[in-house]
PDB file of C-alpha atoms and ligand atoms in Angstrom:
ATOM      1  CA  MET E   1      73.731 196.849  26.944  1.00 60.00           C
ATOM      2  CA  SER E   2      75.224 194.726  24.272  1.00 71.00           C
ATOM      3  CA  VAL E   3      75.913 196.284  20.918  1.00 86.00           C
ATOM      4  CA  VAL E   4      76.665 194.356  17.748  1.00 97.00           C
ATOM      5  CA  GLU E   5      77.221 196.492  14.650  1.00 98.00           C
ATOM      6  CA  LEU E   6      77.620 195.043  11.162  1.00 98.00           C
ATOM      7  CA  THR E   7      79.279 197.370   8.635  1.00 98.00           C
ATOM      8  CA  TYR E   8      79.298 196.253   5.004  1.00 98.00           C
ATOM      9  CA  HIS E   9      82.357 196.919   2.849  1.00 98.00           C
ATOM     10  CA  GLY E  10      81.044 195.405  -0.387  1.00 98.00           C
ATOM     11  CA  HIS E  11      81.221 191.871  -1.842  1.00 98.00           C
ATOM     12  CA  ALA E  12      81.384 189.496   1.191  1.00 98.00           C
ATOM     13  CA  CYS E  13      83.347 191.788   3.525  1.00 98.00           C
ATOM     14  CA  PHE E  14      81.987 192.981   6.862  1.00 98.00           C
ATOM     15  CA  SER E  15      83.370 194.622   9.949  1.00 98.00           C
ATOM     16  CA  ILE E  16      81.539 193.493  13.071  1.00 98.00           C
ATOM     17  CA  ASP E  17      81.967 195.593  16.197  1.00 98.00           C
ATOM     18  CA  VAL E  18      81.187 193.538  19.295  1.00 98.00           C
ATOM     19  CA  ASP E  19      81.337 195.817  22.317  1.00 95.00           C
ATOM     20  CA  GLY E  20      84.455 197.442  20.853  1.00 96.00           C
ATOM     21  CA  THR E  21      86.189 194.319  19.540  1.00 98.00           C
ATOM     22  CA  GLN E  22      86.576 194.520  15.756  1.00 98.00           C
ATOM     23  CA  LEU E  23      85.987 191.401  13.671  1.00 98.00           C
ATOM     24  CA  LEU E  24      86.730 191.598   9.950  1.00 98.00           C
ATOM     25  CA  ILE E  25      85.291 188.981   7.579  1.00 99.00           C
ATOM     26  CA  ASP E  26      86.701 188.202   4.098  1.00 98.00           C
ATOM     27  CA  PRO E  27      88.628 191.470   3.595  1.00 98.00           C
ATOM     28  CA  PHE E  28      88.673 191.820  -0.185  1.00 98.00           C
ATOM     29  CA  LEU E  29      89.383 195.569  -0.352  1.00 98.00           C
ATOM     30  CA  SER E  30      92.331 196.110  -2.723  1.00 98.00           C
ATOM     31  CA  GLY E  31      90.991 195.598  -6.236  1.00 96.00           C
ATOM     32  CA  ASN E  32      87.357 195.914  -5.156  1.00 97.00           C
ATOM     33  CA  ASP E  33      86.019 199.108  -6.720  1.00 95.00           C
ATOM     34  CA  LEU E  34      82.930 198.984  -4.476  1.00 96.00           C
ATOM     35  CA  ALA E  35      84.826 198.877  -1.153  1.00 98.00           C
ATOM     36  CA  ASP E  36      84.296 201.914   1.083  1.00 98.00           C
ATOM     37  CA  VAL E  37      87.484 201.444   3.104  1.00 98.00           C
ATOM     38  CA  SER E  38      91.096 200.606   2.264  1.00 98.00           C
ATOM     39  CA  ALA E  39      93.281 197.792   3.549  1.00 98.00           C
ATOM     40  CA  ASP E  40      95.665 200.260   5.200  1.00 98.00           C
ATOM     41  CA  GLN E  41      92.851 201.915   7.192  1.00 98.00           C
ATOM     42  CA  VAL E  42      90.395 199.188   8.207  1.00 98.00           C
ATOM     43  CA  ALA E  43      90.404 198.156  11.876  1.00 98.00           C
ATOM     44  CA  ALA E  44      90.764 194.517  12.927  1.00 98.00           C
ATOM     45  CA  ASP E  45      91.337 192.540  16.105  1.00 98.00           C
ATOM     46  CA  TYR E  46      90.319 189.262  14.416  1.00 98.00           C
ATOM     47  CA  ILE E  47      90.125 188.411  10.696  1.00 98.00           C
ATOM     48  CA  LEU E  48      87.795 185.575   9.653  1.00 98.00           C
ATOM     49  CA  VAL E  49      88.469 183.984   6.257  1.00 98.00           C
ATOM     50  CA  SER E  50      85.826 181.725   4.705  1.00 98.00           C
ATOM     51  CA  HIS E  51      87.864 180.223   1.857  1.00 98.00           C
ATOM     52  CA  GLY E  52      90.996 180.697  -0.171  1.00 98.00           C
ATOM     53  CA  HIS E  53      89.708 182.599  -3.217  1.00 98.00           C
ATOM     54  CA  GLY E  54      91.265 186.012  -3.757  1.00 98.00           C
ATOM     55  CA  ASP E  55      87.958 187.849  -3.426  1.00 98.00           C
ATOM     56  CA  HIS E  56      87.727 186.561   0.185  1.00 98.00           C
ATOM     57  CA  ILE E  57      91.250 186.098   1.582  1.00 98.00           C
ATOM     58  CA  GLY E  58      91.956 189.456  -0.079  1.00 98.00           C
ATOM     59  CA  ASP E  59      94.181 191.680   2.061  1.00 98.00           C
ATOM     60  CA  THR E  60      94.262 189.325   5.065  1.00 98.00           C
ATOM     61  CA  VAL E  61      98.060 189.051   5.216  1.00 98.00           C
ATOM     62  CA  GLU E  62      98.682 192.809   5.003  1.00 98.00           C
ATOM     63  CA  ILE E  63      95.949 193.722   7.477  1.00 98.00           C
ATOM     64  CA  SER E  64      97.050 191.060   9.964  1.00 98.00           C
ATOM     65  CA  GLN E  65     100.648 192.266   9.787  1.00 97.00           C
ATOM     66  CA  ARG E  66      99.649 195.930  10.225  1.00 98.00           C
ATOM     67  CA  THR E  67      97.135 195.411  13.054  1.00 98.00           C
ATOM     68  CA  GLY E  68      98.419 192.245  14.722  1.00 98.00           C
ATOM     69  CA  ALA E  69      94.930 190.783  14.260  1.00 98.00           C
ATOM     70  CA  MET E  70      94.457 187.064  14.880  1.00 98.00           C
ATOM     71  CA  THR E  71      93.247 185.187  11.799  1.00 98.00           C
ATOM     72  CA  ILE E  72      90.529 182.526  12.049  1.00 98.00           C
ATOM     73  CA  SER E  73      89.814 180.042   9.252  1.00 98.00           C
ATOM     74  CA  ASN E  74      90.120 176.389   8.341  1.00 98.00           C
ATOM     75  CA  PHE E  75      93.369 174.558   9.128  1.00 98.00           C
ATOM     76  CA  GLU E  76      94.750 174.582   5.568  1.00 98.00           C
ATOM     77  CA  ILE E  77      94.341 178.329   5.127  1.00 98.00           C
ATOM     78  CA  GLN E  78      95.926 178.915   8.548  1.00 98.00           C
ATOM     79  CA  ALA E  79      98.973 176.883   7.468  1.00 97.00           C
ATOM     80  CA  TRP E  80      99.240 178.968   4.269  1.00 98.00           C
ATOM     81  CA  LEU E  81      98.884 182.240   6.181  1.00 98.00           C
ATOM     82  CA  ALA E  82     101.642 181.143   8.571  1.00 97.00           C
ATOM     83  CA  GLY E  83     103.863 180.637   5.522  1.00 97.00           C
ATOM     84  CA  GLN E  84     103.078 184.230   4.481  1.00 96.00           C
ATOM     85  CA  GLY E  85     104.317 185.501   7.857  1.00 95.00           C
ATOM     86  CA  VAL E  86     101.010 185.735   9.741  1.00 97.00           C
ATOM     87  CA  GLU E  87     101.880 184.996  13.362  1.00 93.00           C
ATOM     88  CA  ARG E  88      98.601 184.936  15.286  1.00 95.00           C
ATOM     89  CA  SER E  89      96.119 182.399  14.057  1.00 95.00           C
ATOM     90  CA  HIS E  90      93.424 180.021  15.210  1.00 98.00           C
ATOM     91  CA  PRO E  91      92.550 177.036  13.016  1.00 98.00           C
ATOM     92  CA  LEU E  92      89.056 175.558  13.060  1.00 98.00           C
ATOM     93  CA  HIS E  93      87.324 173.078  10.809  1.00 98.00           C
ATOM     94  CA  ILE E  94      83.858 172.323   9.501  1.00 98.00           C
ATOM     95  CA  GLY E  95      81.397 171.618  12.299  1.00 98.00           C
ATOM     96  CA  GLY E  96      83.820 172.841  14.942  1.00 98.00           C
ATOM     97  CA  GLY E  97      83.368 175.975  17.000  1.00 98.00           C
ATOM     98  CA  TYR E  98      85.418 177.823  19.599  1.00 98.00           C
ATOM     99  CA  ASP E  99      84.554 180.324  22.301  1.00 98.00           C
ATOM    100  CA  PHE E 100      86.758 183.365  21.695  1.00 98.00           C
ATOM    101  CA  PRO E 101      86.803 186.315  24.128  1.00 98.00           C
ATOM    102  CA  PHE E 102      84.330 188.161  21.843  1.00 98.00           C
ATOM    103  CA  GLY E 103      81.970 185.215  21.261  1.00 98.00           C
ATOM    104  CA  ARG E 104      81.682 181.916  19.446  1.00 98.00           C
ATOM    105  CA  VAL E 105      82.729 181.110  15.878  1.00 98.00           C
ATOM    106  CA  LYS E 106      81.608 177.848  14.268  1.00 98.00           C
ATOM    107  CA  LEU E 107      82.540 176.800  10.737  1.00 98.00           C
ATOM    108  CA  THR E 108      79.639 175.541   8.653  1.00 98.00           C
ATOM    109  CA  ILE E 109      79.659 173.696   5.335  1.00 98.00           C
ATOM    110  CA  ALA E 110      79.695 175.564   2.034  1.00 98.00           C
ATOM    111  CA  HIS E 111      79.506 174.063  -1.442  1.00 98.00           C
ATOM    112  CA  HIS E 112      82.217 175.877  -3.374  1.00 98.00           C
ATOM    113  CA  GLY E 113      86.011 175.785  -3.982  1.00 98.00           C
ATOM    114  CA  SER E 114      88.873 177.050  -1.844  1.00 98.00           C
ATOM    115  CA  ALA E 115      92.132 177.184  -3.842  1.00 98.00           C
ATOM    116  CA  LEU E 116      94.490 179.867  -2.534  1.00 98.00           C
ATOM    117  CA  PRO E 117      95.781 182.698  -4.774  1.00 97.00           C
ATOM    118  CA  ASP E 118      99.047 180.855  -5.562  1.00 97.00           C
ATOM    119  CA  GLY E 119      97.200 177.613  -6.352  1.00 97.00           C
ATOM    120  CA  SER E 120      97.886 176.024  -2.950  1.00 98.00           C
ATOM    121  CA  TYR E 121      95.259 173.711  -1.485  1.00 98.00           C
ATOM    122  CA  GLY E 122      92.918 175.689   0.757  1.00 98.00           C
ATOM    123  CA  GLY E 123      90.898 172.837   2.254  1.00 98.00           C
ATOM    124  CA  ASN E 124      87.127 172.977   2.166  1.00 98.00           C
ATOM    125  CA  PRO E 125      85.288 176.304   1.972  1.00 98.00           C
ATOM    126  CA  ALA E 126      83.222 177.341   4.965  1.00 98.00           C
ATOM    127  CA  GLY E 127      80.512 179.611   6.222  1.00 98.00           C
ATOM    128  CA  PHE E 128      80.398 181.145   9.710  1.00 98.00           C
ATOM    129  CA  LEU E 129      77.863 180.771  12.477  1.00 98.00           C
ATOM    130  CA  LEU E 130      78.657 183.530  14.960  1.00 98.00           C
ATOM    131  CA  THR E 131      77.213 183.899  18.456  1.00 98.00           C
ATOM    132  CA  LEU E 132      77.928 187.462  19.584  1.00 98.00           C
ATOM    133  CA  ASP E 133      76.371 188.888  22.738  1.00 96.00           C
ATOM    134  CA  GLY E 134      73.620 186.288  22.452  1.00 95.00           C
ATOM    135  CA  LYS E 135      72.883 187.194  18.811  1.00 97.00           C
ATOM    136  CA  LYS E 136      73.164 184.513  16.123  1.00 98.00           C
ATOM    137  CA  ILE E 137      74.579 185.600  12.794  1.00 98.00           C
ATOM    138  CA  TYR E 138      75.064 183.212   9.870  1.00 98.00           C
ATOM    139  CA  HIS E 139      77.402 184.389   7.094  1.00 98.00           C
ATOM    140  CA  ALA E 140      76.992 181.806   4.327  1.00 98.00           C
ATOM    141  CA  CYS E 141      79.987 183.142   2.355  1.00 98.00           C
ATOM    142  CA  ASP E 142      80.302 181.540  -1.101  1.00 98.00           C
ATOM    143  CA  THR E 143      77.987 178.572  -1.490  1.00 98.00           C
ATOM    144  CA  GLY E 144      75.243 176.992  -3.473  1.00 98.00           C
ATOM    145  CA  LEU E 145      71.947 176.137  -1.827  1.00 98.00           C
ATOM    146  CA  PHE E 146      72.010 173.116   0.502  1.00 98.00           C
ATOM    147  CA  TYR E 147      69.184 171.547   2.441  1.00 98.00           C
ATOM    148  CA  ASP E 148      71.247 171.349   5.670  1.00 98.00           C
ATOM    149  CA  MET E 149      70.653 175.089   5.992  1.00 98.00           C
ATOM    150  CA  LYS E 150      67.571 173.852   7.841  1.00 98.00           C
ATOM    151  CA  LEU E 151      69.886 172.667  10.661  1.00 98.00           C
ATOM    152  CA  ILE E 152      71.609 176.052  10.786  1.00 98.00           C
ATOM    153  CA  GLY E 153      68.210 177.708  10.936  1.00 98.00           C
ATOM    154  CA  ASP E 154      67.313 175.547  13.950  1.00 98.00           C
ATOM    155  CA  GLU E 155      69.798 177.699  15.908  1.00 97.00           C
ATOM    156  CA  GLY E 156      67.335 180.601  15.742  1.00 98.00           C
ATOM    157  CA  LEU E 157      69.072 183.172  13.548  1.00 98.00           C
ATOM    158  CA  ASP E 158      68.915 186.896  14.101  1.00 98.00           C
ATOM    159  CA  VAL E 159      70.675 187.610  10.794  1.00 98.00           C
ATOM    160  CA  ALA E 160      71.500 185.540   7.696  1.00 99.00           C
ATOM    161  CA  ILE E 161      74.028 187.037   5.265  1.00 99.00           C
ATOM    162  CA  LEU E 162      73.503 185.340   1.899  1.00 99.00           C
ATOM    163  CA  PRO E 163      75.078 185.577  -1.562  1.00 99.00           C
ATOM    164  CA  ILE E 164      72.654 186.447  -4.371  1.00 98.00           C
ATOM    165  CA  GLY E 165      75.045 187.095  -7.263  1.00 98.00           C
ATOM    166  CA  ASP E 166      74.501 183.820  -9.158  1.00 98.00           C
ATOM    167  CA  ASN E 167      77.262 182.454 -11.438  1.00 98.00           C
ATOM    168  CA  PHE E 168      79.750 181.662  -8.605  1.00 98.00           C
ATOM    169  CA  THR E 169      77.196 181.212  -5.783  1.00 98.00           C
ATOM    170  CA  MET E 170      73.475 181.038  -5.181  1.00 98.00           C
ATOM    171  CA  GLY E 171      71.416 183.431  -7.225  1.00 98.00           C
ATOM    172  CA  PRO E 172      68.244 185.158  -6.037  1.00 98.00           C
ATOM    173  CA  ASP E 173      65.939 182.149  -6.652  1.00 98.00           C
ATOM    174  CA  ASP E 174      68.035 179.786  -4.543  1.00 98.00           C
ATOM    175  CA  ALA E 175      68.739 182.486  -1.941  1.00 99.00           C
ATOM    176  CA  LEU E 176      64.968 182.803  -1.508  1.00 98.00           C
ATOM    177  CA  LYS E 177      64.811 179.032  -0.903  1.00 98.00           C
ATOM    178  CA  ALA E 178      67.699 179.409   1.566  1.00 99.00           C
ATOM    179  CA  VAL E 179      65.733 182.017   3.508  1.00 99.00           C
ATOM    180  CA  LYS E 180      62.797 179.585   3.753  1.00 98.00           C
ATOM    181  CA  LEU E 181      65.145 176.952   5.241  1.00 98.00           C
ATOM    182  CA  LEU E 182      67.013 179.342   7.552  1.00 98.00           C
ATOM    183  CA  GLU E 183      64.028 181.433   8.727  1.00 98.00           C
ATOM    184  CA  PRO E 184      66.193 184.307  10.029  1.00 98.00           C
ATOM    185  CA  LYS E 185      64.718 187.494  11.423  1.00 98.00           C
ATOM    186  CA  VAL E 186      66.787 189.552   8.974  1.00 98.00           C
ATOM    187  CA  VAL E 187      68.418 188.758   5.616  1.00 98.00           C
ATOM    188  CA  ILE E 188      71.331 190.772   4.209  1.00 99.00           C
ATOM    189  CA  PRO E 189      72.189 190.055   0.527  1.00 98.00           C
ATOM    190  CA  ILE E 190      75.860 190.076  -0.543  1.00 98.00           C
ATOM    191  CA  HIS E 191      78.245 188.977  -3.320  1.00 98.00           C
ATOM    192  CA  TYR E 192      76.595 190.900  -6.166  1.00 98.00           C
ATOM    193  CA  ASP E 193      77.543 193.769  -8.535  1.00 98.00           C
ATOM    194  CA  THR E 194      81.289 193.451  -7.822  1.00 97.00           C
ATOM    195  CA  PHE E 195      81.853 191.904 -11.255  1.00 97.00           C
ATOM    196  CA  ASP E 196      79.761 192.036 -14.458  1.00 97.00           C
ATOM    197  CA  VAL E 197      78.730 188.371 -14.228  1.00 98.00           C
ATOM    198  CA  ILE E 198      77.160 188.821 -10.763  1.00 98.00           C
ATOM    199  CA  ARG E 199      75.008 191.899 -11.373  1.00 98.00           C
ATOM    200  CA  GLN E 200      71.698 191.664  -9.487  1.00 98.00           C
ATOM    201  CA  ASP E 201      68.866 193.895  -8.281  1.00 98.00           C
ATOM    202  CA  PRO E 202      68.981 193.638  -4.463  1.00 98.00           C
ATOM    203  CA  GLN E 203      65.781 195.667  -4.065  1.00 98.00           C
ATOM    204  CA  ALA E 204      63.871 193.182  -6.247  1.00 98.00           C
ATOM    205  CA  PHE E 205      65.283 190.371  -4.086  1.00 98.00           C
ATOM    206  CA  ALA E 206      64.237 192.255  -0.935  1.00 98.00           C
ATOM    207  CA  GLY E 207      60.720 192.607  -2.287  1.00 98.00           C
ATOM    208  CA  ARG E 208      60.461 188.848  -2.841  1.00 98.00           C
ATOM    209  CA  ILE E 209      61.807 188.095   0.657  1.00 98.00           C
ATOM    210  CA  GLU E 210      59.305 190.425   2.287  1.00 97.00           C
ATOM    211  CA  SER E 211      56.336 189.145   0.263  1.00 98.00           C
ATOM    212  CA  GLU E 212      57.143 185.411   0.316  1.00 98.00           C
ATOM    213  CA  THR E 213      58.757 184.883   3.744  1.00 98.00           C
ATOM    214  CA  ALA E 214      58.411 186.169   7.304  1.00 98.00           C
ATOM    215  CA  SER E 215      61.964 187.569   7.205  1.00 98.00           C
ATOM    216  CA  LYS E 216      62.909 191.208   6.827  1.00 98.00           C
ATOM    217  CA  CYS E 217      65.480 192.084   4.142  1.00 98.00           C
ATOM    218  CA  VAL E 218      68.053 194.807   4.785  1.00 98.00           C
ATOM    219  CA  VAL E 219      70.001 195.978   1.717  1.00 98.00           C
ATOM    220  CA  LEU E 220      73.277 197.596   2.764  1.00 98.00           C
ATOM    221  CA  LYS E 221      75.430 199.796   0.555  1.00 98.00           C
ATOM    222  CA  PRO E 222      79.192 199.704   1.199  1.00 98.00           C
ATOM    223  CA  GLY E 223      79.778 201.828   4.298  1.00 98.00           C
ATOM    224  CA  ASP E 224      76.296 201.196   5.725  1.00 98.00           C
ATOM    225  CA  THR E 225      75.930 199.805   9.278  1.00 98.00           C
ATOM    226  CA  TYR E 226      73.188 197.564  10.667  1.00 98.00           C
ATOM    227  CA  ARG E 227      72.848 197.409  14.470  1.00 97.00           C
ATOM    228  CA  LEU E 228      71.332 194.505  16.352  1.00 93.00           C
TER     229      LEU E 228
HETATM  230 NI1  LIG X   1      84.848 181.935  -3.856  1.00 68.31          NI
HETATM  231 MN1  LIG X   2      83.566 184.908  -3.960  1.00 68.31          MN
END
């Protein structure tokens, strides 16, 4: 029996347990008042980083050094992480995927920025299309709406993780349009309430998803786990 468990840590951060292998996505824990776990406790075998902004790359360096986790991101961020002393890394780039021991990671486009915390160039921002034990999970990370989401939806998504905070990313109106393009079985809203300018009502968003689309919406609080 395959088991894929998604545990939300607030903002865009998830732990994904794939048959015991721990993936950690965008570990912004230090400085995130909503996070349910700390950087010195969270488990990681692999750390996936979508783009260079501090609320995504977060504690990647510290966690990688403590756990020995391999980092996965675009080439430019990998080069920067190497300069910070991160030893195990796997660079990818937009449209490219790789079959890791735990499953496949493909980088998708995202319309956003990607400067690193010290101002270094972080390449283009990305989303993740994950194939884990036959399940397809799309984590859009930070992006505006784009029509090519239709192509990502053609993969047949089990879960789409979408920002709804507005201001820096899609807000609820465009996230609803994204769901209509992606047609996932389940939608999980993220990237809201962390800062004052991205306050949203996820239950109101869930109500719209369930009344206007065929998708189910699962609202996770930090620390909550969704199994698929
Ligand atoms: Ni960002
Ligand atoms: Mn962000």
